mmCIF file of C-alpha atoms and ligand atoms in Angstrom:
data_model
loop_
_atom_site.group_PDB
_atom_site.id
_atom_site.type_symbol
_atom_site.label_atom_id
_atom_site.label_comp_id
_atom_site.label_asym_id
_atom_site.label_seq_id
_atom_site.Cartn_x
_atom_site.Cartn_y
_atom_site.Cartn_z
ATOM 1 C CA UNK A 1 -17.143 16.580 -21.540
ATOM 2 C CA UNK A 2 -13.990 16.529 -24.473
ATOM 3 C CA UNK A 3 -12.617 14.489 -26.371
ATOM 4 C CA UNK A 4 -11.490 11.226 -24.143
ATOM 5 C CA UNK A 5 -7.639 10.244 -24.659
ATOM 6 C CA UNK A 6 -6.714 6.695 -24.778
ATOM 7 C CA UNK A 7 -4.253 6.239 -21.577
ATOM 8 C CA UNK A 8 -3.311 7.069 -17.883
ATOM 9 C CA UNK A 9 0.069 8.373 -17.101
ATOM 10 C CA UNK A 10 0.997 9.263 -13.372
ATOM 11 C CA UNK A 11 2.001 12.726 -13.360
ATOM 12 C CA UNK A 12 2.616 13.281 -9.821
ATOM 13 C CA UNK A 13 3.519 11.554 -6.597
ATOM 14 C CA UNK A 14 3.652 12.573 -2.890
ATOM 15 C CA UNK A 15 3.063 10.811 0.698
ATOM 16 C CA UNK A 16 2.909 11.490 4.070
ATOM 17 C CA UNK A 17 4.474 9.789 7.134
ATOM 18 C CA UNK A 18 3.462 11.005 10.845
ATOM 19 C CA UNK A 19 6.287 12.156 12.673
ATOM 20 C CA UNK A 20 6.595 9.431 15.208
ATOM 21 C CA UNK A 21 9.259 7.057 14.881
ATOM 22 C CA UNK A 22 9.091 4.068 16.807
ATOM 23 C CA UNK A 23 12.199 1.503 16.692
ATOM 24 C CA UNK A 24 12.167 -2.155 17.570
ATOM 25 C CA UNK A 25 13.825 -1.357 20.288
ATOM 26 C CA UNK A 26 11.859 0.891 21.863
ATOM 27 C CA UNK A 27 8.499 -1.103 21.107
ATOM 28 C CA UNK A 28 9.989 -3.892 22.574
ATOM 29 C CA UNK A 29 10.632 -1.653 25.862
ATOM 30 C CA UNK A 30 7.138 -0.896 25.315
ATOM 31 C CA UNK A 31 5.931 -4.136 25.343
ATOM 32 C CA UNK A 32 7.667 -5.618 27.925
ATOM 33 C CA UNK A 33 6.104 -3.110 30.114
ATOM 34 C CA UNK A 34 3.219 -5.411 29.582
ATOM 35 C CA UNK A 35 5.104 -8.555 29.943
ATOM 36 C CA UNK A 36 4.859 -9.467 26.567
ATOM 37 C CA UNK A 37 8.721 -10.456 24.882
ATOM 38 C CA UNK A 38 10.243 -9.343 21.914
ATOM 39 C CA UNK A 39 13.316 -7.646 20.405
ATOM 40 C CA UNK A 40 14.716 -6.212 17.446
ATOM 41 C CA UNK A 41 16.955 -9.197 16.699
ATOM 42 C CA UNK A 42 13.524 -11.223 15.955
ATOM 43 C CA UNK A 43 11.961 -8.234 14.471
ATOM 44 C CA UNK A 44 14.526 -7.430 12.048
ATOM 45 C CA UNK A 45 15.763 -10.957 11.477
ATOM 46 C CA UNK A 46 12.054 -12.341 10.369
ATOM 47 C CA UNK A 47 10.513 -9.051 8.724
ATOM 48 C CA UNK A 48 13.585 -6.740 7.993
ATOM 49 C CA UNK A 49 11.720 -4.186 9.591
ATOM 50 C CA UNK A 50 13.872 -1.832 11.722
ATOM 51 C CA UNK A 51 11.252 1.084 12.552
ATOM 52 C CA UNK A 52 7.867 2.021 11.422
ATOM 53 C CA UNK A 53 6.030 5.267 11.884
ATOM 54 C CA UNK A 54 2.810 5.648 14.218
ATOM 55 C CA UNK A 55 -0.105 8.416 14.087
ATOM 56 C CA UNK A 56 -0.602 9.916 17.607
ATOM 57 C CA UNK A 57 -4.107 8.474 19.140
ATOM 58 C CA UNK A 58 -6.812 10.166 17.411
ATOM 59 C CA UNK A 59 -5.323 11.397 14.590
ATOM 60 C CA UNK A 60 -7.298 9.819 11.639
ATOM 61 C CA UNK A 61 -6.719 8.122 7.837
ATOM 62 C CA UNK A 62 -7.666 11.205 6.150
ATOM 63 C CA UNK A 63 -5.666 13.527 7.882
ATOM 64 C CA UNK A 64 -2.178 11.698 6.672
ATOM 65 C CA UNK A 65 -4.207 10.954 2.791
ATOM 66 C CA UNK A 66 -5.105 15.254 3.064
ATOM 67 C CA UNK A 67 -1.331 15.729 3.510
ATOM 68 C CA UNK A 68 0.475 12.878 1.023
ATOM 69 C CA UNK A 69 -2.341 14.243 -1.688
ATOM 70 C CA UNK A 70 -1.283 17.750 -1.576
ATOM 71 C CA UNK A 71 1.792 17.005 -2.320
ATOM 72 C CA UNK A 72 1.531 14.582 -4.923
ATOM 73 C CA UNK A 73 -0.765 17.584 -6.554
ATOM 74 C CA UNK A 74 1.751 20.027 -5.667
ATOM 75 C CA UNK A 75 4.234 17.491 -7.587
ATOM 76 C CA UNK A 76 1.856 17.245 -10.900
ATOM 77 C CA UNK A 77 1.465 21.043 -10.914
ATOM 78 C CA UNK A 78 -2.428 20.309 -10.480
ATOM 79 C CA UNK A 79 -4.932 22.112 -9.126
ATOM 80 C CA UNK A 80 -7.277 20.716 -6.411
ATOM 81 C CA UNK A 81 -10.352 22.009 -9.009
ATOM 82 C CA UNK A 82 -8.828 20.524 -11.331
ATOM 83 C CA UNK A 83 -9.546 16.636 -9.999
ATOM 84 C CA UNK A 84 -12.644 15.113 -11.176
ATOM 85 C CA UNK A 85 -11.770 12.004 -9.466
ATOM 86 C CA UNK A 86 -10.927 10.658 -6.030
ATOM 87 C CA UNK A 87 -10.111 7.211 -5.164
ATOM 88 C CA UNK A 88 -8.584 6.357 -1.671
ATOM 89 C CA UNK A 89 -7.677 2.913 -1.027
ATOM 90 C CA UNK A 90 -7.829 1.786 3.016
ATOM 91 C CA UNK A 91 -9.353 -0.285 5.296
ATOM 92 C CA UNK A 92 -8.750 1.457 8.231
ATOM 93 C CA UNK A 93 -11.441 4.396 7.687
ATOM 94 C CA UNK A 94 -12.022 7.208 9.436
ATOM 95 C CA UNK A 95 -15.989 6.227 9.488
ATOM 96 C CA UNK A 96 -18.062 3.555 8.359
ATOM 97 C CA UNK A 97 -19.623 6.404 6.465
ATOM 98 C CA UNK A 98 -18.884 9.129 4.461
ATOM 99 C CA UNK A 99 -16.028 7.670 2.683
ATOM 100 C CA UNK A 100 -12.580 8.870 3.768
ATOM 101 C CA UNK A 101 -12.400 10.334 0.122
ATOM 102 C CA UNK A 102 -15.165 12.769 0.483
ATOM 103 C CA UNK A 103 -13.350 13.559 4.065
ATOM 104 C CA UNK A 104 -10.605 13.989 1.487
ATOM 105 C CA UNK A 105 -12.305 16.129 -0.992
ATOM 106 C CA UNK A 106 -13.254 18.565 1.097
ATOM 107 C CA UNK A 107 -10.384 18.965 2.761
ATOM 108 C CA UNK A 108 -8.929 19.919 -0.595
ATOM 109 C CA UNK A 109 -11.484 22.107 -1.065
ATOM 110 C CA UNK A 110 -12.579 19.792 -4.497
ATOM 111 C CA UNK A 111 -16.357 20.115 -5.482
ATOM 112 C CA UNK A 112 -17.733 17.984 -7.738
ATOM 113 C CA UNK A 113 -15.655 14.939 -8.533
ATOM 114 C CA UNK A 114 -16.366 11.578 -7.666
ATOM 115 C CA UNK A 115 -15.500 10.100 -4.715
ATOM 116 C CA UNK A 116 -15.094 6.688 -2.797
ATOM 117 C CA UNK A 117 -13.264 4.250 -1.164
ATOM 118 C CA UNK A 118 -11.385 1.197 -2.415
ATOM 119 C CA UNK A 119 -11.185 -1.733 0.359
ATOM 120 C CA UNK A 120 -8.598 -4.383 -0.727
ATOM 121 C CA UNK A 121 -6.705 -4.161 2.271
ATOM 122 C CA UNK A 122 -2.544 -4.438 1.455
ATOM 123 C CA UNK A 123 -3.841 -4.771 -2.197
ATOM 124 C CA UNK A 124 -5.907 -1.388 -1.871
ATOM 125 C CA UNK A 125 -3.314 0.642 -3.866
ATOM 126 C CA UNK A 126 -3.353 -0.992 -6.989
ATOM 127 C CA UNK A 127 -6.994 -1.984 -6.910
ATOM 128 C CA UNK A 128 -7.463 1.574 -6.746
ATOM 129 C CA UNK A 129 -5.073 2.758 -9.551
ATOM 130 C CA UNK A 130 -6.136 0.141 -12.091
ATOM 131 C CA UNK A 131 -10.106 1.834 -11.614
ATOM 132 C CA UNK A 132 -8.542 5.196 -11.811
ATOM 133 C CA UNK A 133 -6.975 3.817 -14.797
ATOM 134 C CA UNK A 134 -10.305 2.194 -16.335
ATOM 135 C CA UNK A 135 -12.274 5.591 -15.612
ATOM 136 C CA UNK A 136 -9.789 7.457 -17.601
ATOM 137 C CA UNK A 137 -9.808 4.877 -20.656
ATOM 138 C CA UNK A 138 -13.430 5.170 -20.366
ATOM 139 C CA UNK A 139 -13.616 8.913 -20.970
ATOM 140 C CA UNK A 140 -15.361 9.225 -17.424
ATOM 141 C CA UNK A 141 -12.597 11.055 -15.786
ATOM 142 C CA UNK A 142 -9.752 13.586 -16.750
ATOM 143 C CA UNK A 143 -7.556 14.140 -13.679
ATOM 144 C CA UNK A 144 -7.686 11.311 -10.729
ATOM 145 C CA UNK A 145 -6.100 11.419 -7.212
ATOM 146 C CA UNK A 146 -5.614 7.775 -6.269
ATOM 147 C CA UNK A 147 -4.239 7.846 -2.677
ATOM 148 C CA UNK A 148 -3.424 4.770 -0.276
ATOM 149 C CA UNK A 149 -4.159 5.367 3.341
ATOM 150 C CA UNK A 150 -3.890 3.971 7.031
ATOM 151 C CA UNK A 151 -3.550 4.366 10.310
ATOM 152 C CA UNK A 152 -3.193 0.778 10.659
ATOM 153 C CA UNK A 153 -1.732 1.129 14.569
ATOM 154 C CA UNK A 154 -5.521 1.720 15.768
ATOM 155 C CA UNK A 155 -6.466 -2.010 14.439
ATOM 156 C CA UNK A 156 -3.515 -4.073 15.572
ATOM 157 C CA UNK A 157 -3.670 -5.946 18.862
ATOM 158 C CA UNK A 158 -0.450 -4.435 20.878
ATOM 159 C CA UNK A 159 -0.754 -7.508 23.424
ATOM 160 C CA UNK A 160 -0.260 -9.727 20.413
ATOM 161 C CA UNK A 161 3.265 -10.004 19.417
ATOM 162 C CA UNK A 162 2.837 -11.938 16.419
ATOM 163 C CA UNK A 163 1.291 -8.867 14.544
ATOM 164 C CA UNK A 164 1.790 -5.475 15.926
ATOM 165 C CA UNK A 165 5.454 -5.727 15.595
ATOM 166 C CA UNK A 166 5.078 -5.950 11.660
ATOM 167 C CA UNK A 167 2.641 -2.396 10.664
ATOM 168 C CA UNK A 168 3.215 1.135 10.454
ATOM 169 C CA UNK A 169 0.662 4.171 9.869
ATOM 170 C CA UNK A 170 1.153 6.638 6.487
ATOM 171 C CA UNK A 171 -0.052 7.503 3.376
ATOM 172 C CA UNK A 172 1.012 7.565 -0.467
ATOM 173 C CA UNK A 173 -0.704 9.371 -3.291
ATOM 174 C CA UNK A 174 -0.440 9.854 -7.013
ATOM 175 C CA UNK A 175 -1.960 11.932 -9.502
ATOM 176 C CA UNK A 176 -3.281 10.183 -12.703
ATOM 177 C CA UNK A 177 -4.079 12.386 -15.921
ATOM 178 C CA UNK A 178 -5.720 11.349 -19.156
ATOM 179 C CA UNK A 179 -2.698 11.570 -21.282
ATOM 180 C CA UNK A 180 -2.434 10.409 -25.601
ATOM 181 C CA UNK A 181 0.939 8.383 -24.850
ATOM 182 C CA UNK A 182 0.545 5.423 -22.821
ATOM 183 C CA UNK A 183 1.305 5.524 -18.601
ATOM 184 C CA UNK A 184 0.020 2.384 -17.144
ATOM 185 C CA UNK A 185 0.482 -0.767 -19.282
ATOM 186 C CA UNK A 186 -1.367 -3.167 -18.169
ATOM 187 C CA UNK A 187 -2.988 -4.342 -14.915
ATOM 188 C CA UNK A 188 -4.493 -7.579 -13.498
ATOM 189 C CA UNK A 189 -6.445 -7.512 -10.217
ATOM 190 C CA UNK A 190 -7.455 -10.944 -8.661
ATOM 191 C CA UNK A 191 -9.154 -12.341 -5.156
ATOM 192 C CA UNK A 192 -9.897 -15.677 -3.641
ATOM 193 C CA UNK A 193 -12.713 -15.659 -0.854
ATOM 194 C CA UNK A 194 -12.126 -18.132 0.347
ATOM 195 C CA UNK A 195 -8.767 -17.632 2.196
ATOM 196 C CA UNK A 196 -10.863 -14.825 3.585
ATOM 197 C CA UNK A 197 -10.044 -16.209 7.051
ATOM 198 C CA UNK A 198 -6.254 -16.088 6.852
ATOM 199 C CA UNK A 199 -6.050 -11.999 7.235
ATOM 200 C CA UNK A 200 -8.833 -10.632 8.657
ATOM 201 C CA UNK A 201 -10.598 -7.981 11.248
ATOM 202 C CA UNK A 202 -13.465 -9.393 11.433
ATOM 203 C CA UNK A 203 -15.409 -7.186 13.810
ATOM 204 C CA UNK A 204 -17.969 -4.525 12.817
ATOM 205 C CA UNK A 205 -19.764 -1.773 14.561
ATOM 206 C CA UNK A 206 -23.438 -2.854 15.043
ATOM 207 C CA UNK A 207 -26.216 -2.375 17.296
ATOM 208 C CA UNK A 208 -24.745 0.232 19.075
ATOM 209 C CA UNK A 209 -21.749 -1.955 19.762
ATOM 210 C CA UNK A 210 -18.136 -3.605 18.652
ATOM 211 C CA UNK A 211 -19.641 -7.053 17.988
ATOM 212 C CA UNK A 212 -16.730 -9.708 16.416
ATOM 213 C CA UNK A 213 -12.881 -9.132 16.982
ATOM 214 C CA UNK A 214 -11.839 -5.167 16.096
ATOM 215 C CA UNK A 215 -8.228 -6.356 16.169
ATOM 216 C CA UNK A 216 -6.249 -7.519 12.887
ATOM 217 C CA UNK A 217 -5.666 -11.635 13.305
ATOM 218 C CA UNK A 218 -3.085 -13.181 10.721
ATOM 219 C CA UNK A 219 -1.943 -16.922 9.952
ATOM 220 C CA UNK A 220 1.835 -15.652 9.049
ATOM 221 C CA UNK A 221 2.386 -18.602 7.173
ATOM 222 C CA UNK A 222 -0.176 -19.009 5.075
ATOM 223 C CA UNK A 223 -0.221 -15.771 4.176
ATOM 224 C CA UNK A 224 3.538 -15.992 3.706
ATOM 225 C CA UNK A 225 3.448 -18.770 0.858
ATOM 226 C CA UNK A 226 0.064 -17.262 -0.767
ATOM 227 C CA UNK A 227 1.823 -13.939 -1.058
ATOM 228 C CA UNK A 228 4.786 -15.316 -2.675
ATOM 229 C CA UNK A 229 2.763 -17.640 -4.775
ATOM 230 C CA UNK A 230 0.375 -15.346 -6.141
ATOM 231 C CA UNK A 231 2.843 -12.199 -6.716
ATOM 232 C CA UNK A 232 5.270 -14.543 -9.148
ATOM 233 C CA UNK A 233 2.307 -15.564 -11.081
ATOM 234 C CA UNK A 234 0.824 -12.101 -11.028
ATOM 235 C CA UNK A 235 4.183 -10.396 -12.437
ATOM 236 C CA UNK A 236 4.634 -12.370 -15.078
ATOM 237 C CA UNK A 237 0.680 -12.159 -16.254
ATOM 238 C CA UNK A 238 1.209 -8.296 -16.402
ATOM 239 C CA UNK A 239 4.225 -8.235 -17.858
ATOM 240 C CA UNK A 240 3.018 -10.760 -20.658
ATOM 241 C CA UNK A 241 -0.215 -8.903 -21.307
ATOM 242 C CA UNK A 242 1.733 -5.880 -22.092
ATOM 243 C CA UNK A 243 4.529 -7.890 -24.342
ATOM 244 C CA UNK A 244 7.532 -7.017 -22.200
ATOM 245 C CA UNK A 245 9.989 -9.194 -20.409
ATOM 246 C CA UNK A 246 10.596 -9.336 -16.510
ATOM 247 C CA UNK A 247 14.389 -8.174 -17.761
ATOM 248 C CA UNK A 248 12.640 -4.890 -18.938
ATOM 249 C CA UNK A 249 10.975 -4.199 -15.974
ATOM 250 C CA UNK A 250 13.460 -1.293 -14.645
ATOM 251 C CA UNK A 251 11.993 -1.409 -10.589
ATOM 252 C CA UNK A 252 9.702 -3.927 -9.024
ATOM 253 C CA UNK A 253 7.673 -2.103 -5.841
ATOM 254 C CA UNK A 254 5.800 -4.802 -4.407
ATOM 255 C CA UNK A 255 3.565 -4.531 -0.878
ATOM 256 C CA UNK A 256 6.083 -3.719 1.655
ATOM 257 C CA UNK A 257 4.994 -7.007 4.195
ATOM 258 C CA UNK A 258 8.328 -8.908 4.923
ATOM 259 C CA UNK A 259 11.985 -8.751 3.658
ATOM 260 C CA UNK A 260 12.028 -12.614 3.408
ATOM 261 C CA UNK A 261 9.127 -11.934 1.064
ATOM 262 C CA UNK A 262 10.828 -9.482 -0.974
ATOM 263 C CA UNK A 263 14.366 -11.694 -1.584
ATOM 264 C CA UNK A 264 11.858 -14.862 -2.270
ATOM 265 C CA UNK A 265 9.718 -12.703 -4.938
ATOM 266 C CA UNK A 266 12.949 -11.302 -6.415
ATOM 267 C CA UNK A 267 14.529 -14.490 -6.924
ATOM 268 C CA UNK A 268 11.465 -16.772 -8.594
ATOM 269 C CA UNK A 269 11.421 -14.138 -10.824
ATOM 270 C CA UNK A 270 15.074 -14.024 -11.434
ATOM 271 C CA UNK A 271 15.155 -9.778 -10.492
ATOM 272 C CA UNK A 272 18.259 -8.828 -8.919
ATOM 273 C CA UNK A 273 17.576 -7.118 -5.646
ATOM 274 C CA UNK A 274 18.968 -4.304 -6.690
ATOM 275 C CA UNK A 275 16.071 -3.275 -9.024
ATOM 276 C CA UNK A 276 13.505 -3.988 -5.998
ATOM 277 C CA UNK A 277 12.410 -0.777 -4.159
ATOM 278 C CA UNK A 278 12.380 -2.108 0.121
ATOM 279 C CA UNK A 279 11.201 0.261 2.433
ATOM 280 C CA UNK A 280 9.547 -2.558 4.825
ATOM 281 C CA UNK A 281 12.895 -1.732 6.975
ATOM 282 C CA UNK A 282 12.091 2.125 7.389
ATOM 283 C CA UNK A 283 8.589 2.238 6.995
ATOM 284 C CA UNK A 284 7.034 -1.261 7.897
ATOM 285 C CA UNK A 285 4.017 -2.660 6.504
ATOM 286 C CA UNK A 286 1.462 0.415 5.557
ATOM 287 C CA UNK A 287 -1.000 -1.821 4.332
ATOM 288 C CA UNK A 288 -2.609 0.164 0.914
ATOM 289 C CA UNK A 289 0.308 3.181 1.884
ATOM 290 C CA UNK A 290 3.131 0.802 1.332
ATOM 291 C CA UNK A 291 2.994 0.851 -2.756
ATOM 292 C CA UNK A 292 2.773 4.535 -3.460
ATOM 293 C CA UNK A 293 5.205 5.388 -0.427
ATOM 294 C CA UNK A 294 7.713 3.356 -1.739
ATOM 295 C CA UNK A 295 7.207 4.987 -5.429
ATOM 296 C CA UNK A 296 7.100 8.091 -3.883
ATOM 297 C CA UNK A 297 9.990 8.018 -2.061
ATOM 298 C CA UNK A 298 12.270 6.011 -5.243
ATOM 299 C CA UNK A 299 11.088 9.016 -7.566
ATOM 300 C CA UNK A 300 12.755 11.549 -4.951
ATOM 301 C CA UNK A 301 16.085 9.686 -3.956
ATOM 302 C CA UNK A 302 16.417 9.709 -7.901
ATOM 303 C CA UNK A 303 16.045 5.971 -8.333
ATOM 304 C CA UNK A 304 12.927 6.032 -10.553
ATOM 305 C CA UNK A 305 12.796 8.056 -13.500
ATOM 306 C CA UNK A 306 10.773 9.732 -16.157
ATOM 307 C CA UNK A 307 10.237 6.631 -18.996
ATOM 308 C CA UNK A 308 11.169 3.972 -17.249
ATOM 309 C CA UNK A 309 9.043 0.760 -16.339
ATOM 310 C CA UNK A 310 7.882 -0.033 -13.089
ATOM 311 C CA UNK A 311 6.107 -3.046 -11.924
ATOM 312 C CA UNK A 312 3.568 -2.014 -8.631
ATOM 313 C CA UNK A 313 2.178 -5.159 -6.615
ATOM 314 C CA UNK A 314 -0.553 -5.216 -4.177
ATOM 315 C CA UNK A 315 -1.218 -8.423 -2.041
ATOM 316 C CA UNK A 316 -3.337 -9.099 1.529
ATOM 317 C CA UNK A 317 -6.715 -9.392 2.548
ATOM 318 C CA UNK A 318 -9.530 -10.976 1.119
ATOM 319 C CA UNK A 319 -7.447 -12.597 -0.152
ATOM 320 C CA UNK A 320 -6.324 -10.200 -3.164
ATOM 321 C CA UNK A 321 -3.662 -9.093 -5.097
ATOM 322 C CA UNK A 322 -2.607 -7.646 -8.277
ATOM 323 C CA UNK A 323 -0.026 -5.896 -10.372
ATOM 324 C CA UNK A 324 0.199 -2.467 -12.762
ATOM 325 C CA UNK A 325 2.801 -2.087 -15.079
ATOM 326 C CA UNK A 326 3.205 1.503 -15.450
ATOM 327 C CA UNK A 327 5.736 3.668 -17.620
ATOM 328 C CA UNK A 328 6.659 6.470 -15.533
HETATM 329 O O1 UT7 B 401 0.232 -6.962 4.624
HETATM 330 C C1 UT7 B 401 -0.008 -8.047 4.517
HETATM 331 C C2 UT7 B 401 0.548 -9.077 4.164
HETATM 332 N N1 UT7 B 401 1.152 -9.973 5.631
HETATM 333 C C3 UT7 B 401 2.307 -11.219 5.338
HETATM 334 O O2 UT7 B 401 3.076 -10.743 4.297
HETATM 335 C C4 UT7 B 401 3.048 -11.275 6.630
HETATM 336 C C5 UT7 B 401 3.920 -12.636 5.887
HETATM 337 N N2 UT7 B 401 3.739 -13.374 7.299
HETATM 338 C C6 UT7 B 401 5.214 -12.942 7.669
HETATM 339 O O3 UT7 B 401 5.656 -11.974 7.243
HETATM 340 C C7 UT7 B 401 5.787 -13.889 8.585
HETATM 341 O O4 UT7 B 401 4.989 -15.345 8.710
HETATM 342 C C8 UT7 B 401 5.991 -13.423 9.853
HETATM 343 C C9 UT7 B 401 6.915 -12.627 10.617
HETATM 344 C C10 UT7 B 401 4.621 -12.869 10.485
HETATM 345 C C11 UT7 B 401 6.166 -14.241 11.195
HETATM 346 O O5 UT7 B 401 7.863 -15.224 11.059
HETATM 347 P P1 UT7 B 401 7.245 -16.427 10.781
HETATM 348 O O6 UT7 B 401 9.243 -16.678 10.517
HETATM 349 O O7 UT7 B 401 6.802 -17.061 9.961
HETATM 350 O O8 UT7 B 401 7.779 -16.972 12.359
HETATM 351 P P2 UT7 B 401 6.153 -17.908 13.363
HETATM 352 O O9 UT7 B 401 4.724 -16.802 13.283
HETATM 353 O O10 UT7 B 401 6.311 -19.347 12.777
HETATM 354 O O11 UT7 B 401 7.049 -17.669 15.038
HETATM 355 C C12 UT7 B 401 8.149 -18.467 15.264
HETATM 356 C C13 UT7 B 401 8.137 -18.199 16.838
HETATM 357 C C14 UT7 B 401 7.018 -18.427 17.532
HETATM 358 O O12 UT7 B 401 7.582 -19.164 18.449
HETATM 359 P P3 UT7 B 401 7.771 -20.905 18.984
HETATM 360 O O13 UT7 B 401 6.106 -21.123 18.607
HETATM 361 O O14 UT7 B 401 8.770 -20.850 17.935
HETATM 362 O O15 UT7 B 401 8.181 -21.038 20.267
HETATM 363 C C15 UT7 B 401 6.052 -17.302 17.809
HETATM 364 O O16 UT7 B 401 5.259 -17.265 19.123
HETATM 365 O O17 UT7 B 401 8.270 -16.679 16.958
HETATM 366 C C16 UT7 B 401 7.491 -16.469 17.898
HETATM 367 N N3 UT7 B 401 7.053 -15.058 17.783
HETATM 368 C C17 UT7 B 401 8.082 -14.181 18.431
HETATM 369 N N4 UT7 B 401 8.703 -13.736 19.156
HETATM 370 C C18 UT7 B 401 9.686 -12.513 19.277
HETATM 371 C C19 UT7 B 401 6.341 -14.419 17.092
HETATM 372 N N5 UT7 B 401 6.316 -13.189 16.885
HETATM 373 C C20 UT7 B 401 7.305 -12.550 17.753
HETATM 374 C C21 UT7 B 401 7.804 -11.278 18.091
HETATM 375 N N6 UT7 B 401 9.037 -11.585 19.008
HETATM 376 N N7 UT7 B 401 7.398 -10.385 17.810
#
């Protein structure tokens, strides 16, 4: 291996959404056929969500991830053969094994890169990005593909109005390269497994059948309170570690679960809402994909620019959370 460089830097981003857009009205009309009552007004007022993208039944996470990865590689001008590490965050893998990262690797035609999945639910992307940064800084990799991808619609109970209206499908990816100038400035990952029960999909396939509950279950209010508390603490921790202040951060890109969470968080941190990238209205909650989807969108529409400081934050099942401060 050639001389290791001391930092890692994001050199490209990409994302992919399945083509089918489902508005709140369309979802409410569909649920009404099963005698389940919801409305655009309830969903928009309580969550800020107006629509979500849903994969057709049978479309797998690897398909969305592969397209997002191709776009990130093209954006970076990096050939798939140059990648020596693929980390994919998902809680809706195609299979128990092989990992979805290996399936994406095969789709891209890459051979030889280390490839594995990270399971940290809605914190998955910040966990994966931090892991890739550690590999690069340790000289164990030079060019990493970091992906967050989900077909969350596959684990939703479409008869549970308290959860099924909240989520969507999608994928986002970044290319992270060894660099002699700092890109990832600081990162903090945390978890509290004693809170596993407030957000879980506790079923599994064993002994030839599904055992346990195969659908996502959530204590929404408990998750809401935890999310605001830990994201606030984590944001403060990571900027302190980097020796900067919250006022220096150009863009806050938290996990997109609920517009009310984003509003509370911004207020607690004293960050103006104009500096928060918001996609929950159009993407809904795409779990591990939400942060890289939002980052890619904000780069493409010209908000996030080279040289700016961006604070990426995840929070979700486990209970897990984390923050990564990035100089773009
Ligand atoms: O990515 C992981 C992170 N996830 C999150 O961060 C989610 C965090 N939690 C939340 O976003 C919110 O707690 C929810 C959006 C899930 C729920 O909002 P809420 O303001 O906490 O509502 P609630 O659960 O207290 O429910 C209020 C009412 C209930 O009716 P009653 O008991 O007051 O008669 C629910 O049955 O709203 C009812 N309700 C609905 N009504 C219409 C729940 N879901 C729906 C629905 N449509 N889809």
